[in-house]
Every structure is written in structure tokens, then in C-alpha cells.
Amino acid sequence: MVLVIPSPTDCGLPPKFTQWRTGQADAISVMTTAPQRVVALCQPTGAGKSPAYVAAALLSKKPTCIVTSSRALQDQLMEDFAEIGLVDLRGRANYECLMKPGYSCETGYAAGCPYKGTVACSCSQAEMRAATSSLVVTNYDKWMAAKRFGQGMSHFEQVIFDEAHSAPGAIARAMQTTLNSREIEDGLQVDFPKG
């Protein structure tokens, strides 16, 4: 089934997107009408993937999380789509902690920050915004951590994995366990090799 795709602005994209590039409307049609649960599209750099998948998300009217491989791509998506309600969510190391100047929320969390989990915490604020938004961008590592630790990412009905070739590395990082020498010697009762 081929769907007639409205103009970018009629789909809800910002006014700077005035017309579709070659292949974008077809990609949106595939994303919005495919009966399969998983749809994979392979498009070259410059094809206009971002406006296409954001338009598909808007047309579907389903809460959508866009997962991408880097903070730079998150920045680019926020620059292009914040005005239509896109919300950004990153790991704790990307937010400034109120407990002590120079601390990130990651450092503050480990140090027992009294603000963690409250509306005063910038990381918690971002997580609360993401938990109530219908259009969120995050990165693979944050997505894996949120799914692993249940941090408010369960309301999404669809997920767009941009730069999907980065997903296996993120899965591997999420599954790894790192032990230091003391944990090996004390916890596992194994002598750690010296030198």
C-alpha cells in the first residue's frame, strides 16, 4: 500500500522543511504502512533520514523514542526538531549536579546527592520530561541503561534506531561487568596476577 504523504509542514515538521527530497516520501510510506513489526531502511548520508523518520513518528501519533549513536547527533536533532516538542535525554554525566560545583549528576549520584530523584536535579528533570513526552531522542547507552534500570522509558510504542550499526556495541557495553583487582581477590577468592 502506498500512502500519499502530506507536505513536511502538514506532517508537523518545522517550517524550514519545505519539501521532500527524492525518496523521503517513499521511506515515510514504508515506515507508516508496513505490516511488519520491524522495518529497516538503509539510506546514504544526506538522504534526509531525520525528517523522514520524525515525520513518520508524527503521522503515526504513537509515542516514539529516537535512539542514536552520539551526542552530536542528538544535538543536531534537537536543533532541527526541538520546536515541535522533541525532548532530549542523556546519561547522568551530561547534567550538572547542584550538590557541588564541578560535579556531574553521575558523580553526585555516587556521592549521595540529596537532590537525586527530585525536581531540583537536572538529570531527574530530563528523565521526567522524557517519561511524559511523545517524542524523545536519546543515545544507545542511555537507552540500554534506562531499559535495564527501568527509568521511565516504557511508554514508547515505537522506537527508531538511527545509526543502527552502533546497536551491537551498545548491547555489549550494557552486558559487560568490570571487576577491579580487589573485587577479584576478595570477592572471588582468586589471586590477581601481579605485574
mmCIF file of C-alpha atoms in Angstrom:
data_model
loop_
_atom_site.group_PDB
_atom_site.id
_atom_site.type_symbol
_atom_site.label_atom_id
_atom_site.label_comp_id
_atom_site.label_asym_id
_atom_site.label_seq_id
_atom_site.Cartn_x
_atom_site.Cartn_y
_atom_site.Cartn_z
ATOM 1 C CA MET A 1 0.000 0.000 0.000
ATOM 2 C CA VAL A 2 1.438 3.360 -0.974
ATOM 3 C CA LEU A 3 0.407 6.236 1.218
ATOM 4 C CA VAL A 4 0.141 9.766 -0.133
ATOM 5 C CA ILE A 5 2.395 11.747 2.196
ATOM 6 C CA PRO A 6 1.404 15.325 3.049
ATOM 7 C CA SER A 7 3.958 18.128 2.818
ATOM 8 C CA PRO A 8 6.607 18.304 5.559
ATOM 9 C CA THR A 9 4.819 21.134 7.378
ATOM 10 C CA ASP A 10 1.470 19.358 7.070
ATOM 11 C CA CYS A 11 3.119 16.350 8.749
ATOM 12 C CA GLY A 12 4.080 18.630 11.631
ATOM 13 C CA LEU A 13 7.743 19.299 10.801
ATOM 14 C CA PRO A 14 9.259 22.751 11.393
ATOM 15 C CA PRO A 15 8.797 25.353 8.623
ATOM 16 C CA LYS A 16 12.421 25.032 7.470
ATOM 17 C CA PHE A 17 11.437 21.698 5.877
ATOM 18 C CA THR A 18 9.555 22.914 2.817
ATOM 19 C CA GLN A 19 9.536 19.893 0.508
ATOM 20 C CA TRP A 20 10.517 16.248 0.422
ATOM 21 C CA ARG A 21 13.790 15.124 -1.095
ATOM 22 C CA THR A 22 13.805 12.231 -3.533
ATOM 23 C CA GLY A 23 12.966 9.037 -1.660
ATOM 24 C CA GLN A 24 11.796 10.636 1.593
ATOM 25 C CA ALA A 25 8.067 10.302 0.930
ATOM 26 C CA ASP A 26 8.572 6.668 -0.117
ATOM 27 C CA ALA A 27 10.524 5.975 3.080
ATOM 28 C CA ILE A 28 7.775 7.562 5.191
ATOM 29 C CA SER A 29 5.173 5.489 3.393
ATOM 30 C CA VAL A 30 7.103 2.282 4.100
ATOM 31 C CA MET A 31 7.604 3.213 7.768
ATOM 32 C CA THR A 32 3.944 4.050 8.334
ATOM 33 C CA THR A 33 2.246 1.274 6.371
ATOM 34 C CA ALA A 34 4.483 -1.805 6.643
ATOM 35 C CA PRO A 35 2.630 -4.645 8.365
ATOM 36 C CA GLN A 36 5.864 -5.981 9.852
ATOM 37 C CA ARG A 37 6.807 -5.178 13.426
ATOM 38 C CA VAL A 38 10.353 -4.219 12.392
ATOM 39 C CA VAL A 39 11.184 -2.098 9.364
ATOM 40 C CA ALA A 40 14.789 -1.475 8.342
ATOM 41 C CA LEU A 41 15.748 1.239 5.904
ATOM 42 C CA CYS A 42 19.228 1.813 4.562
ATOM 43 C CA GLN A 43 19.810 5.294 3.202
ATOM 44 C CA PRO A 44 23.022 7.161 2.443
ATOM 45 C CA THR A 45 24.298 10.237 4.268
ATOM 46 C CA GLY A 46 22.395 13.299 3.088
ATOM 47 C CA ALA A 47 19.258 11.398 2.083
ATOM 48 C CA GLY A 48 17.252 13.171 4.777
ATOM 49 C CA LYS A 49 16.618 10.293 7.169
ATOM 50 C CA SER A 50 15.896 12.518 10.164
ATOM 51 C CA PRO A 51 12.982 14.497 8.698
ATOM 52 C CA ALA A 52 11.594 11.278 7.233
ATOM 53 C CA TYR A 53 11.584 9.297 10.474
ATOM 54 C CA VAL A 54 10.363 12.257 12.541
ATOM 55 C CA ALA A 55 7.513 12.763 10.063
ATOM 56 C CA ALA A 56 6.685 9.043 10.246
ATOM 57 C CA ALA A 57 6.619 9.272 14.051
ATOM 58 C CA LEU A 58 4.320 12.305 13.938
ATOM 59 C CA LEU A 59 1.987 10.703 11.398
ATOM 60 C CA SER A 60 1.735 7.517 13.475
ATOM 61 C CA LYS A 61 0.646 9.501 16.544
ATOM 62 C CA LYS A 62 2.494 6.922 18.677
ATOM 63 C CA PRO A 63 4.889 7.887 21.470
ATOM 64 C CA THR A 64 8.285 7.474 19.814
ATOM 65 C CA CYS A 65 11.850 7.326 21.039
ATOM 66 C CA ILE A 66 14.648 8.064 18.581
ATOM 67 C CA VAL A 67 17.842 6.321 19.641
ATOM 68 C CA THR A 68 21.039 7.489 18.014
ATOM 69 C CA SER A 69 24.725 6.815 18.319
ATOM 70 C CA SER A 70 26.170 10.087 19.579
ATOM 71 C CA ARG A 71 25.543 13.271 21.477
ATOM 72 C CA ALA A 72 26.434 15.200 18.319
ATOM 73 C CA LEU A 73 23.510 13.567 16.510
ATOM 74 C CA GLN A 74 21.271 14.308 19.495
ATOM 75 C CA ASP A 75 22.383 17.949 19.298
ATOM 76 C CA GLN A 76 21.583 18.023 15.575
ATOM 77 C CA LEU A 77 18.139 16.509 16.100
ATOM 78 C CA MET A 78 17.391 18.956 18.918
ATOM 79 C CA GLU A 79 18.481 21.855 16.731
ATOM 80 C CA ASP A 80 16.147 20.689 13.971
ATOM 81 C CA PHE A 81 13.139 19.432 15.952
ATOM 82 C CA ALA A 82 13.010 20.946 19.471
ATOM 83 C CA GLU A 83 10.448 23.486 18.273
ATOM 84 C CA ILE A 84 7.952 20.688 17.566
ATOM 85 C CA GLY A 85 8.385 19.150 21.025
ATOM 86 C CA LEU A 86 11.374 16.805 20.715
ATOM 87 C CA VAL A 87 12.826 16.149 24.184
ATOM 88 C CA ASP A 88 16.478 15.233 24.771
ATOM 89 C CA LEU A 89 17.627 12.635 27.309
ATOM 90 C CA ARG A 90 21.261 11.815 28.102
ATOM 91 C CA GLY A 91 23.230 9.953 30.737
ATOM 92 C CA ARG A 92 23.898 11.407 34.196
ATOM 93 C CA ALA A 93 27.416 12.563 33.243
ATOM 94 C CA ASN A 94 25.821 15.167 30.935
ATOM 95 C CA TYR A 95 23.996 17.088 33.671
ATOM 96 C CA GLU A 96 25.426 19.447 36.295
ATOM 97 C CA CYS A 97 24.869 18.434 39.909
ATOM 98 C CA LEU A 98 23.598 21.001 42.422
ATOM 99 C CA MET A 99 25.398 19.339 45.319
ATOM 100 C CA LYS A 100 28.870 20.627 44.451
ATOM 101 C CA PRO A 101 30.284 22.856 41.683
ATOM 102 C CA GLY A 102 32.070 20.825 39.038
ATOM 103 C CA TYR A 103 30.157 17.639 39.811
ATOM 104 C CA SER A 104 28.094 15.928 37.172
ATOM 105 C CA CYS A 105 24.898 14.173 38.232
ATOM 106 C CA GLU A 106 26.801 10.907 37.794
ATOM 107 C CA THR A 107 29.406 12.000 40.343
ATOM 108 C CA GLY A 108 26.747 13.457 42.617
ATOM 109 C CA TYR A 109 24.669 10.285 42.408
ATOM 110 C CA ALA A 110 27.671 8.207 43.526
ATOM 111 C CA ALA A 111 28.427 10.729 46.317
ATOM 112 C CA GLY A 112 24.878 10.594 47.705
ATOM 113 C CA CYS A 113 23.490 13.828 46.293
ATOM 114 C CA PRO A 114 20.434 14.912 48.332
ATOM 115 C CA TYR A 115 18.787 16.220 45.142
ATOM 116 C CA LYS A 116 18.868 12.972 43.148
ATOM 117 C CA GLY A 117 15.429 11.864 42.100
ATOM 118 C CA THR A 118 13.861 15.236 42.924
ATOM 119 C CA VAL A 119 12.617 18.010 40.663
ATOM 120 C CA ALA A 120 15.671 20.059 41.682
ATOM 121 C CA CYS A 121 18.013 17.565 39.954
ATOM 122 C CA SER A 122 18.653 18.442 36.299
ATOM 123 C CA CYS A 123 19.080 14.781 35.335
ATOM 124 C CA SER A 124 15.845 13.808 37.089
ATOM 125 C CA GLN A 125 14.083 16.717 35.367
ATOM 126 C CA ALA A 126 15.228 15.417 31.972
ATOM 127 C CA GLU A 127 14.069 11.895 32.843
ATOM 128 C CA MET A 128 10.675 13.247 33.964
ATOM 129 C CA ARG A 129 10.289 15.224 30.705
ATOM 130 C CA ALA A 130 11.177 12.121 28.689
ATOM 131 C CA ALA A 131 8.748 9.965 30.674
ATOM 132 C CA THR A 132 5.873 12.269 29.722
ATOM 133 C CA SER A 133 6.858 13.185 26.171
ATOM 134 C CA SER A 134 5.640 11.579 22.973
ATOM 135 C CA LEU A 135 8.849 12.376 21.039
ATOM 136 C CA VAL A 136 12.245 11.796 22.675
ATOM 137 C CA VAL A 137 15.806 11.497 21.419
ATOM 138 C CA THR A 138 18.442 9.627 23.399
ATOM 139 C CA ASN A 139 21.607 7.653 22.714
ATOM 140 C CA TYR A 140 22.204 3.912 22.722
ATOM 141 C CA ASP A 141 23.973 3.832 26.082
ATOM 142 C CA LYS A 142 21.216 5.810 27.833
ATOM 143 C CA TRP A 143 18.530 3.695 26.136
ATOM 144 C CA MET A 144 20.193 0.491 27.360
ATOM 145 C CA ALA A 145 20.596 1.865 30.903
ATOM 146 C CA ALA A 146 17.009 3.115 31.005
ATOM 147 C CA LYS A 147 15.661 -0.239 29.838
ATOM 148 C CA ARG A 148 17.931 -2.111 32.242
ATOM 149 C CA PHE A 149 17.106 0.003 35.303
ATOM 150 C CA GLY A 150 13.509 0.991 34.437
ATOM 151 C CA GLN A 151 13.952 4.756 34.202
ATOM 152 C CA GLY A 152 10.724 5.913 32.579
ATOM 153 C CA MET A 153 11.171 4.710 29.007
ATOM 154 C CA SER A 154 8.343 2.175 28.966
ATOM 155 C CA HIS A 155 5.598 4.337 27.439
ATOM 156 C CA PHE A 156 7.018 4.335 23.924
ATOM 157 C CA GLU A 157 5.028 2.415 21.345
ATOM 158 C CA GLN A 158 7.745 2.630 18.717
ATOM 159 C CA VAL A 159 11.485 3.112 18.629
ATOM 160 C CA ILE A 160 13.598 4.425 15.783
ATOM 161 C CA PHE A 161 17.178 3.173 15.890
ATOM 162 C CA ASP A 162 19.194 5.670 13.868
ATOM 163 C CA GLU A 163 22.740 4.573 13.004
ATOM 164 C CA ALA A 164 21.659 1.035 13.940
ATOM 165 C CA HIS A 165 25.103 -0.366 13.198
ATOM 166 C CA SER A 166 26.041 1.103 16.614
ATOM 167 C CA ALA A 167 23.495 -1.053 18.472
ATOM 168 C CA PRO A 168 25.627 -4.209 18.888
ATOM 169 C CA GLY A 169 28.403 -2.252 20.606
ATOM 170 C CA ALA A 170 25.900 -0.632 22.963
ATOM 171 C CA ILE A 171 24.396 -4.029 23.788
ATOM 172 C CA ALA A 172 27.860 -5.401 24.512
ATOM 173 C CA ARG A 173 28.691 -2.431 26.785
ATOM 174 C CA ALA A 174 25.403 -2.859 28.654
ATOM 175 C CA MET A 175 26.114 -6.546 29.256
ATOM 176 C CA GLN A 176 29.701 -6.238 30.435
ATOM 177 C CA THR A 177 30.834 -6.483 34.021
ATOM 178 C CA THR A 178 34.089 -4.897 35.120
ATOM 179 C CA LEU A 179 35.847 -6.180 38.208
ATOM 180 C CA ASN A 180 38.817 -4.473 39.830
ATOM 181 C CA SER A 181 41.696 -6.400 41.399
ATOM 182 C CA ARG A 182 40.282 -6.142 44.917
ATOM 183 C CA GLU A 183 36.883 -7.495 43.826
ATOM 184 C CA ILE A 184 38.633 -10.418 42.149
ATOM 185 C CA GLU A 185 40.832 -11.198 45.168
ATOM 186 C CA ASP A 186 38.291 -10.549 47.946
ATOM 187 C CA GLY A 187 35.031 -11.452 46.262
ATOM 188 C CA LEU A 188 36.103 -14.303 44.023
ATOM 189 C CA GLN A 189 38.912 -15.525 46.290
ATOM 190 C CA VAL A 190 41.303 -15.633 43.350
ATOM 191 C CA ASP A 191 44.826 -14.224 43.384
ATOM 192 C CA PHE A 192 45.132 -11.351 40.942
ATOM 193 C CA PRO A 193 48.296 -11.627 38.813
ATOM 194 C CA LYS A 194 50.989 -9.165 39.880
ATOM 195 C CA GLY A 195 52.804 -7.048 37.256
#
